[in-house]
PDB file of C-alpha atoms and ligand atoms in Angstrom:
ATOM      1  CA  MET A   1       0.794  83.315  97.865  1.00  0.00           C
ATOM      2  CA  LYS A   2       3.141  86.176  98.712  1.00  0.00           C
ATOM      3  CA  THR A   3       2.300  89.838  98.251  1.00  0.00           C
ATOM      4  CA  ILE A   4       5.088  91.857  96.677  1.00  0.00           C
ATOM      5  CA  LEU A   5       4.911  95.603  97.182  1.00  0.00           C
ATOM      6  CA  TRP A   6       6.965  97.087  94.349  1.00  0.00           C
ATOM      7  CA  ILE A   7       8.139 100.640  95.106  1.00  0.00           C
ATOM      8  CA  HIS A   8       9.411 102.512  92.095  1.00  0.00           C
ATOM      9  CA  GLY A   9      12.377 104.857  91.804  1.00  0.00           C
ATOM     10  CA  PHE A  10      12.829 108.446  90.709  1.00  0.00           C
ATOM     11  CA  PRO A  11      11.534 109.923  88.419  1.00  0.00           C
ATOM     12  CA  LEU A  12       9.671 106.808  87.388  1.00  0.00           C
ATOM     13  CA  SER A  13       6.298 105.147  87.827  1.00  0.00           C
ATOM     14  CA  PRO A  14       4.992 101.626  88.552  1.00  0.00           C
ATOM     15  CA  ASP A  15       5.353 100.929  84.811  1.00  0.00           C
ATOM     16  CA  VAL A  16       9.049 100.371  85.472  1.00  0.00           C
ATOM     17  CA  PHE A  17       7.926  97.059  87.017  1.00  0.00           C
ATOM     18  CA  GLU A  18       5.742  95.993  84.094  1.00  0.00           C
ATOM     19  CA  LYS A  19       8.103  93.108  83.294  1.00  0.00           C
ATOM     20  CA  GLN A  20       7.881  91.776  86.844  1.00  0.00           C
ATOM     21  CA  LEU A  21       4.185  90.923  86.350  1.00  0.00           C
ATOM     22  CA  ALA A  22       5.512  87.712  84.767  1.00  0.00           C
ATOM     23  CA  ILE A  23       6.559  86.482  88.239  1.00  0.00           C
ATOM     24  CA  GLU A  24       3.940  83.845  89.067  1.00  0.00           C
ATOM     25  CA  ASN A  25       2.262  82.948  92.347  1.00  0.00           C
ATOM     26  CA  ALA A  26       2.485  86.448  93.768  1.00  0.00           C
ATOM     27  CA  LEU A  27       0.079  89.298  94.323  1.00  0.00           C
ATOM     28  CA  HIS A  28       1.823  92.301  92.800  1.00  0.00           C
ATOM     29  CA  LEU A  29       1.048  95.681  94.352  1.00  0.00           C
ATOM     30  CA  MET A  30       2.511  98.535  92.328  1.00  0.00           C
ATOM     31  CA  PRO A  31       1.396 101.873  93.765  1.00  0.00           C
ATOM     32  CA  SER A  32       2.453 105.224  92.337  1.00  0.00           C
ATOM     33  CA  LEU A  33       4.324 107.564  94.641  1.00  0.00           C
ATOM     34  CA  PRO A  34       2.622 110.984  94.958  1.00  0.00           C
ATOM     35  CA  GLY A  35       3.139 113.049  91.813  1.00  0.00           C
ATOM     36  CA  PHE A  36       4.282 110.064  89.732  1.00  0.00           C
ATOM     37  CA  GLY A  37       2.303 107.736  87.473  1.00  0.00           C
ATOM     38  CA  ASP A  38      -1.405 108.152  88.145  1.00  0.00           C
ATOM     39  CA  SER A  39      -1.029 109.598  91.644  1.00  0.00           C
ATOM     40  CA  ALA A  40      -1.849 113.230  92.462  1.00  0.00           C
ATOM     41  CA  PRO A  41       1.087 115.410  93.557  1.00  0.00           C
ATOM     42  CA  PRO A  42       1.547 115.874  97.310  1.00  0.00           C
ATOM     43  CA  ASP A  43       0.049 118.972  98.966  1.00  0.00           C
ATOM     44  CA  GLY A  44       3.332 119.978 100.540  1.00  0.00           C
ATOM     45  CA  PRO A  45       6.830 118.743 101.350  1.00  0.00           C
ATOM     46  CA  MET A  46       7.352 115.020 101.856  1.00  0.00           C
ATOM     47  CA  SER A  47       9.950 113.095 103.834  1.00  0.00           C
ATOM     48  CA  ILE A  48      11.146 109.587 103.023  1.00  0.00           C
ATOM     49  CA  ASP A  49       9.127 108.454 106.061  1.00  0.00           C
ATOM     50  CA  ASP A  50       6.008 110.080 104.557  1.00  0.00           C
ATOM     51  CA  TYR A  51       6.445 108.007 101.387  1.00  0.00           C
ATOM     52  CA  ALA A  52       6.885 104.885 103.521  1.00  0.00           C
ATOM     53  CA  ALA A  53       3.725 105.743 105.495  1.00  0.00           C
ATOM     54  CA  ARG A  54       1.835 105.993 102.173  1.00  0.00           C
ATOM     55  CA  MET A  55       3.087 102.551 101.182  1.00  0.00           C
ATOM     56  CA  LEU A  56       1.993 101.110 104.536  1.00  0.00           C
ATOM     57  CA  SER A  57      -1.476 102.644 104.056  1.00  0.00           C
ATOM     58  CA  GLU A  58      -1.571 100.986 100.662  1.00  0.00           C
ATOM     59  CA  LEU A  59      -1.238  97.641 102.472  1.00  0.00           C
ATOM     60  CA  ASP A  60      -3.927  98.716 104.976  1.00  0.00           C
ATOM     61  CA  ARG A  61      -6.289  99.595 102.115  1.00  0.00           C
ATOM     62  CA  LYS A  62      -5.906  96.080 100.739  1.00  0.00           C
ATOM     63  CA  GLY A  63      -6.188  94.485 104.197  1.00  0.00           C
ATOM     64  CA  ILE A  64      -2.668  93.052 103.971  1.00  0.00           C
ATOM     65  CA  ASP A  65      -0.562  92.682 107.111  1.00  0.00           C
ATOM     66  CA  LYS A  66       2.809  91.802 105.667  1.00  0.00           C
ATOM     67  CA  ALA A  67       4.452  91.946 102.274  1.00  0.00           C
ATOM     68  CA  VAL A  68       7.715  91.426 100.497  1.00  0.00           C
ATOM     69  CA  PHE A  69       8.968  94.996 100.072  1.00  0.00           C
ATOM     70  CA  ALA A  70      10.816  95.474  96.778  1.00  0.00           C
ATOM     71  CA  GLY A  71      12.305  98.917  96.270  1.00  0.00           C
ATOM     72  CA  LEU A  72      14.131 100.265  93.252  1.00  0.00           C
ATOM     73  CA  SER A  73      16.631 103.022  94.081  1.00  0.00           C
ATOM     74  CA  MET A  74      14.487 105.714  95.804  1.00  0.00           C
ATOM     75  CA  GLY A  75      12.083 102.834  96.429  1.00  0.00           C
ATOM     76  CA  GLY A  76      14.916 101.177  98.377  1.00  0.00           C
ATOM     77  CA  TYR A  77      15.328 104.314 100.522  1.00  0.00           C
ATOM     78  CA  ILE A  78      11.592 104.021 101.230  1.00  0.00           C
ATOM     79  CA  CYS A  79      11.999 100.335 102.170  1.00  0.00           C
ATOM     80  CA  PHE A  80      14.582 101.278 104.814  1.00  0.00           C
ATOM     81  CA  ALA A  81      12.113 103.858 106.167  1.00  0.00           C
ATOM     82  CA  ALA A  82       9.331 101.231 106.262  1.00  0.00           C
ATOM     83  CA  LEU A  83      11.653  98.922 108.190  1.00  0.00           C
ATOM     84  CA  ARG A  84      12.191 101.691 110.738  1.00  0.00           C
ATOM     85  CA  LEU A  85       8.491 102.561 110.993  1.00  0.00           C
ATOM     86  CA  ALA A  86       6.854  99.125 110.860  1.00  0.00           C
ATOM     87  CA  PRO A  87       9.366  96.260 110.771  1.00  0.00           C
ATOM     88  CA  GLU A  88       6.593  93.755 111.544  1.00  0.00           C
ATOM     89  CA  ARG A  89       5.034  94.418 108.136  1.00  0.00           C
ATOM     90  CA  VAL A  90       8.151  93.612 106.131  1.00  0.00           C
ATOM     91  CA  GLU A  91       8.269  89.902 105.411  1.00  0.00           C
ATOM     92  CA  ARG A  92      11.271  89.992 103.089  1.00  0.00           C
ATOM     93  CA  LEU A  93      13.210  92.685 101.339  1.00  0.00           C
ATOM     94  CA  ILE A  94      14.360  93.069  97.739  1.00  0.00           C
ATOM     95  CA  LEU A  95      16.759  95.981  97.297  1.00  0.00           C
ATOM     96  CA  ILE A  96      17.179  96.872  93.640  1.00  0.00           C
ATOM     97  CA  ASP A  97      19.920  99.234  92.434  1.00  0.00           C
ATOM     98  CA  THR A  98      19.836 101.253  95.630  1.00  0.00           C
ATOM     99  CA  ARG A  99      22.025 102.227  98.554  1.00  0.00           C
ATOM    100  CA  GLU A 100      21.743 102.631 102.306  1.00  0.00           C
ATOM    101  CA  THR A 101      23.793 105.806 102.764  1.00  0.00           C
ATOM    102  CA  ALA A 102      22.436 109.368 102.868  1.00  0.00           C
ATOM    103  CA  ASP A 103      23.421 112.090 100.386  1.00  0.00           C
ATOM    104  CA  ASP A 104      26.709 113.849 101.079  1.00  0.00           C
ATOM    105  CA  ASP A 105      26.961 117.651 100.865  1.00  0.00           C
ATOM    106  CA  GLN A 106      27.724 117.585  97.154  1.00  0.00           C
ATOM    107  CA  GLY A 107      24.783 115.251  96.543  1.00  0.00           C
ATOM    108  CA  ARG A 108      22.445 117.616  98.408  1.00  0.00           C
ATOM    109  CA  GLN A 109      23.711 120.590  96.445  1.00  0.00           C
ATOM    110  CA  ASN A 110      23.087 118.692  93.216  1.00  0.00           C
ATOM    111  CA  ARG A 111      19.519 117.924  94.314  1.00  0.00           C
ATOM    112  CA  HIS A 112      18.890 121.606  95.026  1.00  0.00           C
ATOM    113  CA  ALA A 113      20.345 122.631  91.667  1.00  0.00           C
ATOM    114  CA  THR A 114      18.021 120.103  90.020  1.00  0.00           C
ATOM    115  CA  ILE A 115      15.029 121.502  91.931  1.00  0.00           C
ATOM    116  CA  GLU A 116      15.845 124.948  90.516  1.00  0.00           C
ATOM    117  CA  LYS A 117      16.018 123.489  86.999  1.00  0.00           C
ATOM    118  CA  VAL A 118      12.612 121.842  87.422  1.00  0.00           C
ATOM    119  CA  ARG A 119      11.122 125.100  88.739  1.00  0.00           C
ATOM    120  CA  ALA A 120      12.516 126.937  85.728  1.00  0.00           C
ATOM    121  CA  GLY A 121      11.915 124.448  82.955  1.00  0.00           C
ATOM    122  CA  GLY A 122       9.826 121.482  84.098  1.00  0.00           C
ATOM    123  CA  THR A 123      10.962 117.880  84.314  1.00  0.00           C
ATOM    124  CA  ALA A 124      12.401 117.473  80.779  1.00  0.00           C
ATOM    125  CA  PRO A 125      15.990 118.389  81.804  1.00  0.00           C
ATOM    126  CA  VAL A 126      15.880 115.810  84.616  1.00  0.00           C
ATOM    127  CA  VAL A 127      14.581 113.135  82.274  1.00  0.00           C
ATOM    128  CA  GLU A 128      17.238 113.851  79.658  1.00  0.00           C
ATOM    129  CA  ALA A 129      20.038 113.964  82.250  1.00  0.00           C
ATOM    130  CA  MET A 130      19.019 110.667  83.852  1.00  0.00           C
ATOM    131  CA  LEU A 131      18.001 108.656  80.800  1.00  0.00           C
ATOM    132  CA  PRO A 132      21.561 107.748  79.700  1.00  0.00           C
ATOM    133  CA  LYS A 133      22.263 106.312  83.162  1.00  0.00           C
ATOM    134  CA  MET A 134      19.135 104.159  83.345  1.00  0.00           C
ATOM    135  CA  LEU A 135      20.087 101.622  80.663  1.00  0.00           C
ATOM    136  CA  THR A 136      23.357 100.412  79.155  1.00  0.00           C
ATOM    137  CA  ARG A 137      24.522 101.869  75.844  1.00  0.00           C
ATOM    138  CA  GLY A 138      23.609  98.601  74.153  1.00  0.00           C
ATOM    139  CA  ALA A 139      19.931  98.716  75.186  1.00  0.00           C
ATOM    140  CA  PRO A 140      17.476  98.639  72.278  1.00  0.00           C
ATOM    141  CA  GLU A 141      16.170 102.026  71.143  1.00  0.00           C
ATOM    142  CA  GLU A 142      12.531 101.118  71.782  1.00  0.00           C
ATOM    143  CA  MET A 143      13.396 100.187  75.384  1.00  0.00           C
ATOM    144  CA  ARG A 144      15.082 103.577  75.807  1.00  0.00           C
ATOM    145  CA  GLU A 145      12.007 105.331  74.408  1.00  0.00           C
ATOM    146  CA  ARG A 146       9.726 103.390  76.742  1.00  0.00           C
ATOM    147  CA  VAL A 147      11.837 104.414  79.755  1.00  0.00           C
ATOM    148  CA  ARG A 148      11.806 108.010  78.527  1.00  0.00           C
ATOM    149  CA  SER A 149       8.013 107.962  78.351  1.00  0.00           C
ATOM    150  CA  ILE A 150       7.757 106.428  81.843  1.00  0.00           C
ATOM    151  CA  MET A 151       9.977 109.223  83.189  1.00  0.00           C
ATOM    152  CA  ALA A 152       8.073 111.882  81.264  1.00  0.00           C
ATOM    153  CA  SER A 153       4.934 111.069  83.280  1.00  0.00           C
ATOM    154  CA  ALA A 154       6.491 112.582  86.446  1.00  0.00           C
ATOM    155  CA  SER A 155       4.892 115.866  87.530  1.00  0.00           C
ATOM    156  CA  PRO A 156       7.086 118.855  88.489  1.00  0.00           C
ATOM    157  CA  ALA A 157       5.569 118.991  92.010  1.00  0.00           C
ATOM    158  CA  GLY A 158       6.143 115.266  92.557  1.00  0.00           C
ATOM    159  CA  THR A 159       9.688 115.548  91.241  1.00  0.00           C
ATOM    160  CA  ILE A 160      10.545 118.476  93.518  1.00  0.00           C
ATOM    161  CA  ALA A 161       9.045 116.776  96.591  1.00  0.00           C
ATOM    162  CA  ALA A 162      11.007 113.587  95.889  1.00  0.00           C
ATOM    163  CA  LEU A 163      14.277 115.489  95.392  1.00  0.00           C
ATOM    164  CA  GLU A 164      13.792 117.292  98.710  1.00  0.00           C
ATOM    165  CA  ALA A 165      12.931 114.069 100.520  1.00  0.00           C
ATOM    166  CA  MET A 166      15.949 112.237  99.089  1.00  0.00           C
ATOM    167  CA  ALA A 167      18.260 115.117 100.044  1.00  0.00           C
ATOM    168  CA  LEU A 168      17.062 114.931 103.651  1.00  0.00           C
ATOM    169  CA  ARG A 169      16.829 111.172 104.052  1.00  0.00           C
ATOM    170  CA  PRO A 170      18.737 109.677 106.966  1.00  0.00           C
ATOM    171  CA  ASP A 171      21.610 107.254 106.685  1.00  0.00           C
ATOM    172  CA  ALA A 172      20.243 103.711 106.930  1.00  0.00           C
ATOM    173  CA  SER A 173      23.684 102.131 107.564  1.00  0.00           C
ATOM    174  CA  PRO A 174      23.102 101.698 111.313  1.00  0.00           C
ATOM    175  CA  GLN A 175      19.985  99.586 110.572  1.00  0.00           C
ATOM    176  CA  LEU A 176      21.644  96.998 108.385  1.00  0.00           C
ATOM    177  CA  ALA A 177      23.193  94.695 110.989  1.00  0.00           C
ATOM    178  CA  SER A 178      19.845  94.308 112.773  1.00  0.00           C
ATOM    179  CA  ILE A 179      17.805  93.292 109.714  1.00  0.00           C
ATOM    180  CA  ARG A 180      16.408  89.831 110.467  1.00  0.00           C
ATOM    181  CA  VAL A 181      14.290  89.145 107.363  1.00  0.00           C
ATOM    182  CA  PRO A 182      15.636  87.453 104.228  1.00  0.00           C
ATOM    183  CA  VAL A 183      17.131  90.025 101.867  1.00  0.00           C
ATOM    184  CA  LEU A 184      17.917  89.895  98.154  1.00  0.00           C
ATOM    185  CA  ILE A 185      20.092  92.667  96.762  1.00  0.00           C
ATOM    186  CA  VAL A 186      20.154  93.098  92.994  1.00  0.00           C
ATOM    187  CA  VAL A 187      22.402  95.411  91.029  1.00  0.00           C
ATOM    188  CA  GLY A 188      23.169  95.990  87.371  1.00  0.00           C
ATOM    189  CA  GLU A 189      26.891  95.528  86.788  1.00  0.00           C
ATOM    190  CA  GLU A 190      26.934  98.773  84.807  1.00  0.00           C
ATOM    191  CA  ASP A 191      24.896 100.839  87.269  1.00  0.00           C
ATOM    192  CA  THR A 192      26.677 104.173  87.743  1.00  0.00           C
ATOM    193  CA  ILE A 193      24.005 105.797  89.961  1.00  0.00           C
ATOM    194  CA  THR A 194      24.102 103.128  92.691  1.00  0.00           C
ATOM    195  CA  PRO A 195      27.079 101.033  91.576  1.00  0.00           C
ATOM    196  CA  PRO A 196      27.861  97.396  92.484  1.00  0.00           C
ATOM    197  CA  ALA A 197      30.150  98.642  95.273  1.00  0.00           C
ATOM    198  CA  ASP A 198      27.063  99.984  97.102  1.00  0.00           C
ATOM    199  CA  ALA A 199      25.290  96.655  96.707  1.00  0.00           C
ATOM    200  CA  GLY A 200      28.377  94.765  97.902  1.00  0.00           C
ATOM    201  CA  ARG A 201      28.657  96.971 100.990  1.00  0.00           C
ATOM    202  CA  MET A 202      24.995  96.378 101.901  1.00  0.00           C
ATOM    203  CA  ALA A 203      25.336  92.632 101.286  1.00  0.00           C
ATOM    204  CA  ALA A 204      28.338  92.488 103.620  1.00  0.00           C
ATOM    205  CA  ALA A 205      26.477  94.360 106.370  1.00  0.00           C
ATOM    206  CA  ILE A 206      23.068  92.602 106.254  1.00  0.00           C
ATOM    207  CA  PRO A 207      23.161  89.146 107.888  1.00  0.00           C
ATOM    208  CA  GLY A 208      22.547  86.407 105.325  1.00  0.00           C
ATOM    209  CA  ALA A 209      21.788  88.779 102.421  1.00  0.00           C
ATOM    210  CA  ARG A 210      21.995  87.351  98.903  1.00  0.00           C
ATOM    211  CA  LEU A 211      23.625  89.444  96.216  1.00  0.00           C
ATOM    212  CA  GLU A 212      22.755  89.137  92.536  1.00  0.00           C
ATOM    213  CA  ARG A 213      24.870  91.093  90.040  1.00  0.00           C
ATOM    214  CA  ILE A 214      23.220  91.366  86.657  1.00  0.00           C
ATOM    215  CA  PRO A 215      25.469  91.654  83.593  1.00  0.00           C
ATOM    216  CA  SER A 216      24.499  93.935  80.688  1.00  0.00           C
ATOM    217  CA  ALA A 217      22.308  96.070  82.943  1.00  0.00           C
ATOM    218  CA  ALA A 218      22.639  99.596  84.323  1.00  0.00           C
ATOM    219  CA  HIS A 219      20.382 101.312  86.926  1.00  0.00           C
ATOM    220  CA  LEU A 220      17.140  99.641  85.829  1.00  0.00           C
ATOM    221  CA  SER A 221      18.406  96.070  86.085  1.00  0.00           C
ATOM    222  CA  ASN A 222      14.859  94.728  86.478  1.00  0.00           C
ATOM    223  CA  TYR A 223      13.794  96.451  83.264  1.00  0.00           C
ATOM    224  CA  GLU A 224      16.833  95.818  81.103  1.00  0.00           C
ATOM    225  CA  GLN A 225      17.353  92.145  82.030  1.00  0.00           C
ATOM    226  CA  PRO A 226      13.941  90.984  83.252  1.00  0.00           C
ATOM    227  CA  GLN A 227      14.574  87.276  82.683  1.00  0.00           C
ATOM    228  CA  ARG A 228      17.649  87.225  84.857  1.00  0.00           C
ATOM    229  CA  PHE A 229      16.068  89.548  87.406  1.00  0.00           C
ATOM    230  CA  ASN A 230      12.799  87.606  87.621  1.00  0.00           C
ATOM    231  CA  ALA A 231      14.687  84.310  87.961  1.00  0.00           C
ATOM    232  CA  ALA A 232      16.584  85.722  90.954  1.00  0.00           C
ATOM    233  CA  VAL A 233      13.323  86.853  92.568  1.00  0.00           C
ATOM    234  CA  ARG A 234      11.609  83.487  91.951  1.00  0.00           C
ATOM    235  CA  GLU A 235      14.557  81.676  93.501  1.00  0.00           C
ATOM    236  CA  PHE A 236      14.565  84.060  96.486  1.00  0.00           C
ATOM    237  CA  LEU A 237      10.854  83.548  97.122  1.00  0.00           C
ATOM    238  CA  ARG A 238      10.957  79.775  96.744  1.00  0.00           C
TER     239      ARG A 238
HETATM  240  C1  MLT B 301      16.300 106.659  91.623  1.00  0.00           C
HETATM  241  O1  MLT B 301      16.487 105.943  90.627  1.00  0.00           O
HETATM  242  O2  MLT B 301      15.339 106.489  92.380  1.00  0.00           O
HETATM  243  C2  MLT B 301      17.244 107.804  91.876  1.00  0.00           C
HETATM  244  O3  MLT B 301      18.259 107.798  90.938  1.00  0.00           O
HETATM  245  C3  MLT B 301      17.806 107.742  93.244  1.00  0.00           C
HETATM  246  C4  MLT B 301      18.657 108.919  93.578  1.00  0.00           C
HETATM  247  O4  MLT B 301      18.679 109.914  92.839  1.00  0.00           O
HETATM  248  O5  MLT B 301      19.318 108.874  94.629  1.00  0.00           O
END
């Protein structure tokens, strides 16, 4: 049986993977990043490598050597860091609505503006700004509300630490050609945060990578179209 380490995105929690529990014959590990879900906020600044180190300690705690690393968006950035830090522990990789490149100057400025908003008014403005990009317009209202409540569980300290870490993360492009594990890349066709062009670029650069484009899905392709998403994962793990 394979272990899948599901690493959530920003500003989310492991609940964003609740529909992946239907994938059989796998041990699902779904830790919360510091300051998200049920995890205490970090004591100080975090880097993307620090998040990856936490995920590796999660495997240590369970006595697991290797896992399939599955990262959604920021979770994907953390997967690239884990591959740099401990490639021997990554058995396979599932990159979900993510990208390999670092932030550009404008992206970093936007992160810092968002940090100021969180300091001034908590996480609500971030949640409201990101919610429309998470799902397609056609998503059912109760799904939208569920995603809103998942995002609302993020703490201000966790949110600020994650924004700083994402702003400073390195470019993972130089790593792609040397990835030797099987890779599945999944993207919602209507993702505007990490659009299909990002997924296509990664798929072209990673030897043997499979690319799955999911129709009628935006940034949370695993949440909006779980049947299609889970089928792609089952096939990949077979
Ligand atoms: C995420 O979903 O984790 C974030 O949108 C990633 C990002 O802001 O770069």
